[in-house]
PDB file of C-alpha atoms in Angstrom:
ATOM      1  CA  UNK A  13      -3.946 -13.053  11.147  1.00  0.00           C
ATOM      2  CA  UNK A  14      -1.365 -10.560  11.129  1.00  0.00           C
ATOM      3  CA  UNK A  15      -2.874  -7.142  11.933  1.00  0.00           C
ATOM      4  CA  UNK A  16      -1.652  -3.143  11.976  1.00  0.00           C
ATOM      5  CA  UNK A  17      -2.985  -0.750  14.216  1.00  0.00           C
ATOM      6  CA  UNK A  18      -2.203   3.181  13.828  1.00  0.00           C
ATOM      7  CA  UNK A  19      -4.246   4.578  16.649  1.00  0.00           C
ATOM      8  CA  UNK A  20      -3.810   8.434  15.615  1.00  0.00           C
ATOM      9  CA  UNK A  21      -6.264   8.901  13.304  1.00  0.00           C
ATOM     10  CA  UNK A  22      -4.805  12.750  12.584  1.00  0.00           C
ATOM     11  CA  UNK A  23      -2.039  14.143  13.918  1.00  0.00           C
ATOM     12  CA  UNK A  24      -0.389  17.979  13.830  1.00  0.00           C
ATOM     13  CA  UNK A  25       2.960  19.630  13.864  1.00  0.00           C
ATOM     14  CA  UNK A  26       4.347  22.914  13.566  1.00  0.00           C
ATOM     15  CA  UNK A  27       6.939  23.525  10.443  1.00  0.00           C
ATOM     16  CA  UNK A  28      10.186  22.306  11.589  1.00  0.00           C
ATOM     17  CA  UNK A  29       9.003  20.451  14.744  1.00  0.00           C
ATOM     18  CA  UNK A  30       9.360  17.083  14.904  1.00  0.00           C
ATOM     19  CA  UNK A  31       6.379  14.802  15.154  1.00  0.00           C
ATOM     20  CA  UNK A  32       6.073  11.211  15.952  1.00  0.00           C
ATOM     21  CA  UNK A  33       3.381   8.911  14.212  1.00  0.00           C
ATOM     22  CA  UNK A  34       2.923   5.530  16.288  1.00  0.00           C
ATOM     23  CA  UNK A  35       1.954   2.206  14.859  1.00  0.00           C
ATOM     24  CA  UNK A  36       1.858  -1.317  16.507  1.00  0.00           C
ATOM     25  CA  UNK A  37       1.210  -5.324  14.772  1.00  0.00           C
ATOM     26  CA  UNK A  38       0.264  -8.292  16.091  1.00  0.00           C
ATOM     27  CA  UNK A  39       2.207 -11.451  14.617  1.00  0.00           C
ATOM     28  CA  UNK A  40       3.297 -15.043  15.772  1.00  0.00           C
ATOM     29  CA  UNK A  41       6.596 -14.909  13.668  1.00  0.00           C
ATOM     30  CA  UNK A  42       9.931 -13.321  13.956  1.00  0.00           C
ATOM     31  CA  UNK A  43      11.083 -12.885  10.217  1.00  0.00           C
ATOM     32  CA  UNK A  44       9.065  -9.495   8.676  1.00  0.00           C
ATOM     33  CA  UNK A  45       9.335  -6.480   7.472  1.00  0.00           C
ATOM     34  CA  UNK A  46       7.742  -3.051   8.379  1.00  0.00           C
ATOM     35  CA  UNK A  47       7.547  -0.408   6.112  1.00  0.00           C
ATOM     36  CA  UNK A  48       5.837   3.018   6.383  1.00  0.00           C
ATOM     37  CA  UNK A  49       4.322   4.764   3.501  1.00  0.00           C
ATOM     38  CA  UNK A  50       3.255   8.474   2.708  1.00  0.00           C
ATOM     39  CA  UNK A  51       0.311   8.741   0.601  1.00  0.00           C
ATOM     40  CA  UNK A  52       0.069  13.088  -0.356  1.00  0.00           C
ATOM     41  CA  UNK A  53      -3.493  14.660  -2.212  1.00  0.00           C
ATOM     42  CA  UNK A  54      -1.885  12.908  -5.157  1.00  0.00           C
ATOM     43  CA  UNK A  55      -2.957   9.751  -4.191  1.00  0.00           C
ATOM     44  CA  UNK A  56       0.255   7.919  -5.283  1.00  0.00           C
ATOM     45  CA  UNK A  57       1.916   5.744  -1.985  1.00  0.00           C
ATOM     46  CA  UNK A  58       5.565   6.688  -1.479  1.00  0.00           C
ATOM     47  CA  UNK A  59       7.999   4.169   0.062  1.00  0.00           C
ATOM     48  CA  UNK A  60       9.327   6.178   3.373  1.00  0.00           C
ATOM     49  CA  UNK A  61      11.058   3.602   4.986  1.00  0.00           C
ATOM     50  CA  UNK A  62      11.648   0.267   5.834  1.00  0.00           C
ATOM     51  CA  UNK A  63      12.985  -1.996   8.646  1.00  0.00           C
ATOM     52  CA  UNK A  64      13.666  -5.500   8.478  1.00  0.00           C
ATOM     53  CA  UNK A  65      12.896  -7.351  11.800  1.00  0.00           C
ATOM     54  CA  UNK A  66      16.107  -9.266  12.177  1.00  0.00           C
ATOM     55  CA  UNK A  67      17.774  -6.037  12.305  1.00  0.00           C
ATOM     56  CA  UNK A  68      18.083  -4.220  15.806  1.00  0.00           C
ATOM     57  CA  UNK A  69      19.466  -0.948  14.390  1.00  0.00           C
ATOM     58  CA  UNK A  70      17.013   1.640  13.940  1.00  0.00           C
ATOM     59  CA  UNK A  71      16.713   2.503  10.211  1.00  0.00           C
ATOM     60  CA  UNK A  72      16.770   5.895   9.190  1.00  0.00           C
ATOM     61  CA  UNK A  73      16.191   8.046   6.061  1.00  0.00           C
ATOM     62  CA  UNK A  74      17.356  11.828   6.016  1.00  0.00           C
ATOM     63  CA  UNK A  75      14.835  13.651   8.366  1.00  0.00           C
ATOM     64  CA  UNK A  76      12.917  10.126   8.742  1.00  0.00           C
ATOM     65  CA  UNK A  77      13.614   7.405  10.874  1.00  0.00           C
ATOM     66  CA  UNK A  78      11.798   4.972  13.118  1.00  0.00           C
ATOM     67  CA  UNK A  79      11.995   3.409  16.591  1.00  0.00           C
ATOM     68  CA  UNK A  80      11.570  -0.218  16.152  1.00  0.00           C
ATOM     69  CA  UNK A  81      10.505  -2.392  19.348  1.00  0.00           C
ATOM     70  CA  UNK A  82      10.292  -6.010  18.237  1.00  0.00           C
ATOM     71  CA  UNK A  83       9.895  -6.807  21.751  1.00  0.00           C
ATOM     72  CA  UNK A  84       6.666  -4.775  22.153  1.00  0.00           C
ATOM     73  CA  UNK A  85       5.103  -5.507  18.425  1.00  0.00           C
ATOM     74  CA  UNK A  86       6.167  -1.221  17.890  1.00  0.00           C
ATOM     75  CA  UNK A  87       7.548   0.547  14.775  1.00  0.00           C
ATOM     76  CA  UNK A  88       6.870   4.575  15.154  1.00  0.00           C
ATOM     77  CA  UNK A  89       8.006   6.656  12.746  1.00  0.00           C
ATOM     78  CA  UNK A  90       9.556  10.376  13.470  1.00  0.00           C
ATOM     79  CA  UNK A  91       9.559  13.114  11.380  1.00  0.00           C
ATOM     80  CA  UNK A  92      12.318  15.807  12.257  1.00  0.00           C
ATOM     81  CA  UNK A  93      12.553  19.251  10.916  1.00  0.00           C
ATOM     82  CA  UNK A  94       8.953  18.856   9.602  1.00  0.00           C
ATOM     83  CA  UNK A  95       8.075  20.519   5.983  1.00  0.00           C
ATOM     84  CA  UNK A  96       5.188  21.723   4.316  1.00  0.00           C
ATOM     85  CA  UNK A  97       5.757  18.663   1.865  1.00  0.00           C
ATOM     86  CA  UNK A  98       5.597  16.331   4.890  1.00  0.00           C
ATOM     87  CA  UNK A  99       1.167  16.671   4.725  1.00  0.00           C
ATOM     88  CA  UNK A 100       0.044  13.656   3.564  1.00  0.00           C
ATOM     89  CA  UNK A 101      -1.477  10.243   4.887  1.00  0.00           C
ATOM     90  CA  UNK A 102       0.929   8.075   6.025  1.00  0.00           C
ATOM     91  CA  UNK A 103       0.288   3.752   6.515  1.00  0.00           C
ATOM     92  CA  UNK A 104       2.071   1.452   8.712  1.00  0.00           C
ATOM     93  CA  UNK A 105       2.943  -1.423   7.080  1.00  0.00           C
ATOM     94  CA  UNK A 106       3.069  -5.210   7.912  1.00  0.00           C
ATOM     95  CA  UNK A 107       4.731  -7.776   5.221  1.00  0.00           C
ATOM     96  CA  UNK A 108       5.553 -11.642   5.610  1.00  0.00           C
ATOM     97  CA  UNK A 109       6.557 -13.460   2.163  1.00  0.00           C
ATOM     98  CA  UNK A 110       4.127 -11.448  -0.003  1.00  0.00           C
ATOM     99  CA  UNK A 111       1.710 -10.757   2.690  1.00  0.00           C
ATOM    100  CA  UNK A 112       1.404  -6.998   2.783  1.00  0.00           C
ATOM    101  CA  UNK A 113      -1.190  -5.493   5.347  1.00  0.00           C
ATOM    102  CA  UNK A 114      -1.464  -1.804   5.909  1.00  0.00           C
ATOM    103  CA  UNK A 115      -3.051  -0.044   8.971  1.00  0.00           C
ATOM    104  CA  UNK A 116      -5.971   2.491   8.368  1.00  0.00           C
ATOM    105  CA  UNK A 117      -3.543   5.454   8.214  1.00  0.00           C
ATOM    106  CA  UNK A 118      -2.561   8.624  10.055  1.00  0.00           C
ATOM    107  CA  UNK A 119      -3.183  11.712   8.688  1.00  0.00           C
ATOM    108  CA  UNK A 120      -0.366  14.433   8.936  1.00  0.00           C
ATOM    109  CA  UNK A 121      -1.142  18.004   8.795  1.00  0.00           C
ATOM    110  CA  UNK A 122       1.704  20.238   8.467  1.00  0.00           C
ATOM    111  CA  UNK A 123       1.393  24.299  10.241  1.00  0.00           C
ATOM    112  CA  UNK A 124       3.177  27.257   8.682  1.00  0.00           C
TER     113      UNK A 124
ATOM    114  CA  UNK Q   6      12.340   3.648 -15.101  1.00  0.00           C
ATOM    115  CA  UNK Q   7       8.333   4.810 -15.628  1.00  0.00           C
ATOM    116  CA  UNK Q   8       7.814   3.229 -12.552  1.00  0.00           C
ATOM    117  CA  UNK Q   9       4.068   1.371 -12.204  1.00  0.00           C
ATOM    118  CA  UNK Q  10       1.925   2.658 -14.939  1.00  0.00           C
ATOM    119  CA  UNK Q  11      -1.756   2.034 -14.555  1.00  0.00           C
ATOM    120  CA  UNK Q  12      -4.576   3.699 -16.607  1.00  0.00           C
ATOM    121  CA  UNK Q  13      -7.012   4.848 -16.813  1.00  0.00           C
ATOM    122  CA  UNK Q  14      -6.636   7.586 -14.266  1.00  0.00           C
ATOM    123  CA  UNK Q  15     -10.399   8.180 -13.579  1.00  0.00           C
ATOM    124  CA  UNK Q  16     -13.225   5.877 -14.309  1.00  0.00           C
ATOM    125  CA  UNK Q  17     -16.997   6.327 -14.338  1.00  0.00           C
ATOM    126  CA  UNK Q  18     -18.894   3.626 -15.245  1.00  0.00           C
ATOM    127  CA  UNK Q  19     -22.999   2.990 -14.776  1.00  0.00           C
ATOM    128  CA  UNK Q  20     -23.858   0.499 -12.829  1.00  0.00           C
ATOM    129  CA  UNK Q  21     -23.938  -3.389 -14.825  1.00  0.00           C
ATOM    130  CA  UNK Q  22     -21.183  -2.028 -17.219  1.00  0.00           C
ATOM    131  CA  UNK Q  23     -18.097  -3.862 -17.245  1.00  0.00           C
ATOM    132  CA  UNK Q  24     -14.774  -2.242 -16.108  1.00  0.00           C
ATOM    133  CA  UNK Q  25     -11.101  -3.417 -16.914  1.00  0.00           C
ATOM    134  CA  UNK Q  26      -8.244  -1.687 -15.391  1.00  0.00           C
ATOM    135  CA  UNK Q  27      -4.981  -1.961 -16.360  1.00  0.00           C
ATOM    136  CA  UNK Q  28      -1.174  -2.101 -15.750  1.00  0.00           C
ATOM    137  CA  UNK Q  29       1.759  -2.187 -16.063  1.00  0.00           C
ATOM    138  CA  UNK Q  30       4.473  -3.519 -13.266  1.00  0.00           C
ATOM    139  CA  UNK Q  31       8.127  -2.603 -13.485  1.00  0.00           C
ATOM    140  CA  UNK Q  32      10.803  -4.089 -15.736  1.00  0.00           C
ATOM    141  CA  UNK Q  33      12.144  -7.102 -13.986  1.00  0.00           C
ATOM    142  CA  UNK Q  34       9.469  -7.530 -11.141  1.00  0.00           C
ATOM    143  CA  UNK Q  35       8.444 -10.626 -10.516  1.00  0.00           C
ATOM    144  CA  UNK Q  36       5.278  -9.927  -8.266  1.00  0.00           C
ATOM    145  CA  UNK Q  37       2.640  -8.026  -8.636  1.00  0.00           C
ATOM    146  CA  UNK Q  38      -0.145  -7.136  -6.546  1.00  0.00           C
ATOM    147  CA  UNK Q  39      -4.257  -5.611  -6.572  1.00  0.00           C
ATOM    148  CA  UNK Q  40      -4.911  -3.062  -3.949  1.00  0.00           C
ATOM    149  CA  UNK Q  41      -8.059  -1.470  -2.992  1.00  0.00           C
ATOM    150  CA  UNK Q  42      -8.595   1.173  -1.106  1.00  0.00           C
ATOM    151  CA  UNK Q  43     -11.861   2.399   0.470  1.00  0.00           C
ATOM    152  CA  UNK Q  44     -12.363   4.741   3.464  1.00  0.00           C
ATOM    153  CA  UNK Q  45     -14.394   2.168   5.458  1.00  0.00           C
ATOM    154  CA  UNK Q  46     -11.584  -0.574   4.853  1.00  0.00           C
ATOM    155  CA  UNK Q  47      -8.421   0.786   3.741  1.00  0.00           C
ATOM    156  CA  UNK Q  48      -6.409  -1.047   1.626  1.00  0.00           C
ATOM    157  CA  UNK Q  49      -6.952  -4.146   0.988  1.00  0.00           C
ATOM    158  CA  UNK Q  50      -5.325  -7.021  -1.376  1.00  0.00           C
ATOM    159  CA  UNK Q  51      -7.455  -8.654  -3.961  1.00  0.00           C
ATOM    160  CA  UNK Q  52      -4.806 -10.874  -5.647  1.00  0.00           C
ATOM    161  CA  UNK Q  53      -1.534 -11.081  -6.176  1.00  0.00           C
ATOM    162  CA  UNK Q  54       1.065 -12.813  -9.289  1.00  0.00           C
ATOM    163  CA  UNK Q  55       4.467 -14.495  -8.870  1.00  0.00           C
ATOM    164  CA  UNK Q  56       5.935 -14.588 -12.569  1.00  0.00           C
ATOM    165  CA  UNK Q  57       2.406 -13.850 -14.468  1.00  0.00           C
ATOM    166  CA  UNK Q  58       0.864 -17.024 -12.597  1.00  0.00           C
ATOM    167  CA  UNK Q  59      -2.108 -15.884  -9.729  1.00  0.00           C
ATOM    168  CA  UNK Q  60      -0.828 -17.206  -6.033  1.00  0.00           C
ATOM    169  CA  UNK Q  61      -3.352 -15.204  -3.882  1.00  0.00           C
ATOM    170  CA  UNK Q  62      -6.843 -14.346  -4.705  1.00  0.00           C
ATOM    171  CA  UNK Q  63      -8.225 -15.072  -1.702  1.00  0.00           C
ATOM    172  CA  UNK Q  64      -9.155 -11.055  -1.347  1.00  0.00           C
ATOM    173  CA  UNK Q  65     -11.334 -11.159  -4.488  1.00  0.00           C
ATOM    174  CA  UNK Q  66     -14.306 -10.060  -2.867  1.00  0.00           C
ATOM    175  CA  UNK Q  67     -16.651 -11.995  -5.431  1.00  0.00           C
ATOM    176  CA  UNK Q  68     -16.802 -13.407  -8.790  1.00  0.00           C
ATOM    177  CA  UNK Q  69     -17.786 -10.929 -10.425  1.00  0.00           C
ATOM    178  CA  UNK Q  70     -13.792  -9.684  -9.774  1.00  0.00           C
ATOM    179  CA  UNK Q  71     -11.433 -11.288 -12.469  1.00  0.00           C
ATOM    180  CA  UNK Q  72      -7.296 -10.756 -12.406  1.00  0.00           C
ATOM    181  CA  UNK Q  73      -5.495 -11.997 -15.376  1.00  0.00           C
ATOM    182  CA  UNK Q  74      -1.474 -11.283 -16.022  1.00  0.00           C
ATOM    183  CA  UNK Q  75      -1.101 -12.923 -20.018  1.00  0.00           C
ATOM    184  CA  UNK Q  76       2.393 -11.412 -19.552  1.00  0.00           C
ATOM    185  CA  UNK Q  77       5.339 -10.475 -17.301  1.00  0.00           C
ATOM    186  CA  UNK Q  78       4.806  -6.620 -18.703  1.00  0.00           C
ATOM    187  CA  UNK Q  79       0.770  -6.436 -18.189  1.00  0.00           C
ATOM    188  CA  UNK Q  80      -2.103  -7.029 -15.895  1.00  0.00           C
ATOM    189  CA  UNK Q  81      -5.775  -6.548 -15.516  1.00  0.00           C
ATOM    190  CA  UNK Q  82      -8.728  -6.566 -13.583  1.00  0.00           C
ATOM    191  CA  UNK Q  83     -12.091  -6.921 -14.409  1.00  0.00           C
ATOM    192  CA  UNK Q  84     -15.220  -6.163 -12.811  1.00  0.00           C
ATOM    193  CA  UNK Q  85     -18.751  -7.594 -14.656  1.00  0.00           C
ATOM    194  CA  UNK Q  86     -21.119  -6.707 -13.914  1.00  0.00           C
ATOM    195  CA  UNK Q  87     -19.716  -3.452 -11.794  1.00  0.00           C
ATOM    196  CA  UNK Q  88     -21.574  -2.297  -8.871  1.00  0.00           C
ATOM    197  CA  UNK Q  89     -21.535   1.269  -7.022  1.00  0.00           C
ATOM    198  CA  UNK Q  90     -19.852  -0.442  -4.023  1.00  0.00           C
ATOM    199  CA  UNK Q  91     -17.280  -1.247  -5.937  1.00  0.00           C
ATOM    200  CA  UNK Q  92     -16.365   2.362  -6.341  1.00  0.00           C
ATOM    201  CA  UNK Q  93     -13.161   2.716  -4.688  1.00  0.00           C
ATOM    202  CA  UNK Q  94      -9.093   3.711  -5.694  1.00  0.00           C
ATOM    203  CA  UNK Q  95      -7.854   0.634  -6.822  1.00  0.00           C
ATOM    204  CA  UNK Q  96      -3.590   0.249  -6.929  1.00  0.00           C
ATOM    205  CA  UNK Q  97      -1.630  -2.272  -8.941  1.00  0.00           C
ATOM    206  CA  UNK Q  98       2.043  -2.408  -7.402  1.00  0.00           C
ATOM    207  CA  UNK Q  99       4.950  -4.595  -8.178  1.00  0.00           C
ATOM    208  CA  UNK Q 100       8.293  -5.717  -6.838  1.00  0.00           C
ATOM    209  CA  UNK Q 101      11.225  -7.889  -6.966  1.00  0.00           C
ATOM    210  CA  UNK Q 102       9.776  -9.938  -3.615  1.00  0.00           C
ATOM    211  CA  UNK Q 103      12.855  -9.733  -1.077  1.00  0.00           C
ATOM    212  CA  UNK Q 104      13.300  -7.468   1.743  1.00  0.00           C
ATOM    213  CA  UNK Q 105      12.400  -4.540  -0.798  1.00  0.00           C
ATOM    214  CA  UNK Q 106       8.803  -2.508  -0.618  1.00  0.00           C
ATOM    215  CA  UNK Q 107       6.073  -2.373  -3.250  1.00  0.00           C
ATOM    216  CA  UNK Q 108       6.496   0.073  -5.814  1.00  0.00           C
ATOM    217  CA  UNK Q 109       2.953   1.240  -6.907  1.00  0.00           C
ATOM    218  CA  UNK Q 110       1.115   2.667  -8.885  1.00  0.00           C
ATOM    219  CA  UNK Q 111      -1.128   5.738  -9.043  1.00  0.00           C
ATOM    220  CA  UNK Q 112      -4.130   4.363  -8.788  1.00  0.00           C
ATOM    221  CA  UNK Q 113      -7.743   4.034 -10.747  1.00  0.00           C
ATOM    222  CA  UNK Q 114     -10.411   6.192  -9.047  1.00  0.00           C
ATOM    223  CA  UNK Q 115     -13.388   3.899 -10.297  1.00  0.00           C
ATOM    224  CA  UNK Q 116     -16.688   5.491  -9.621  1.00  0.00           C
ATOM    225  CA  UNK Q 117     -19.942   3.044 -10.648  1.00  0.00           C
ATOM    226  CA  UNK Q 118     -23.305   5.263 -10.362  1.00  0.00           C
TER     227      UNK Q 118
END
């Protein structure tokens, strides 16, 4: 079974740092997708960004982007130019066909 | 677009009462999917639809869980009897499949005491 591992439980950065949040999988197959999500005190999950596996280039969103290593089962996510907006939980996320599996989360405080 | 509309918002139930949740995917989605989230086990998939028909239910953690989708524009799920383990945020999402993320919901907080 296809499994997500976030192994910082909580994490810190200073307003307008950057800050990376790591995340590794565990799968047999070679045609995925990763996503990560931010979920703020509002509860409601937020698409961040998304890589598909067959793609080598690093995707990237504005201040967000990822370093994807198929090779090592690794999809980190950096945040550059950190805001106060940036605080929330944020899930690593594993999908095959309509097989979505999230990891237990790393929790992002933001400093002033 | 509304986006994923689920309701209620906030539910507190006594234990034995039944509970229906409810939602509402996205125009043109074709999937749609039952998350739970606890602290102890994050989020987890009860059951998911392709074109209102259940594929998945293999996370329905016991029969006392029922999905149904009687159309492409709403779902539910059903808990009878409820019990206070069962208190937890539960998500409906929904999507067009593809290489494309879920789009979800806000989330019931159920609370059985």
């Amino acid at each position: 079974a296809q499994t997500v591992t976030q192994s910082q439980p909580e994490m810190s950065v200073q307003e307008a740092e950057t800050v990376t949040l790591s995340c590794t999988y565990d799968t047999s197959e070679s045609d995925y997708y990763l996503f990560w999500y931010k979920q703020p005190p509002s509860r409601q999950m937020i698409l961040v960004i998304r890589q598909e596996a067959y793609k080598q280039q690093n995707a990237t969103e504005n201040r967000f982007s990822v370093n994807f290593q198929k090779a090592a089962k690794s999809f980190s996510l950096k945040i550059s130019d950190s805001q106060l907006g940036d605080a929330a939980m944020y899930f690593c996320a594993y999908r095959r066909n309509n097989d979505m599996r999230f990891g237990a989360g790393t929790r992002l405080t933001v400093k002033p | 677009d509304a986006g994923v509309i689920q309701s209620p918002r906030h539910e507190v139930t006594e234990m034995g009462q039944e509970v229906t949740l409810r939602c509402k995917p996205i125009s043109g989605h074709d999937y749609l999917f039952w998350y739970r989230q606890t602290m102890m086990r994050g989020l987890e998939l009860l059951i998911y639809f392709n074109n209102n028909v259940p594929i998945d239910d293999s996370g329905m953690p016991e029969d006392r869980f029922s999905a149904k989708m009687p159309n492409a524009s709403f779902s539910t799920l059903k808990i009878q009897p409820s019990e206070p383990r069962d208190s937890a945020v539960y998500f409906c999402a929904s999507s067009y499949g593809g290489p494309m993320g879920y789009t979800f919901g806000s989330g019931t907080r159920l609370t059985v005491v």
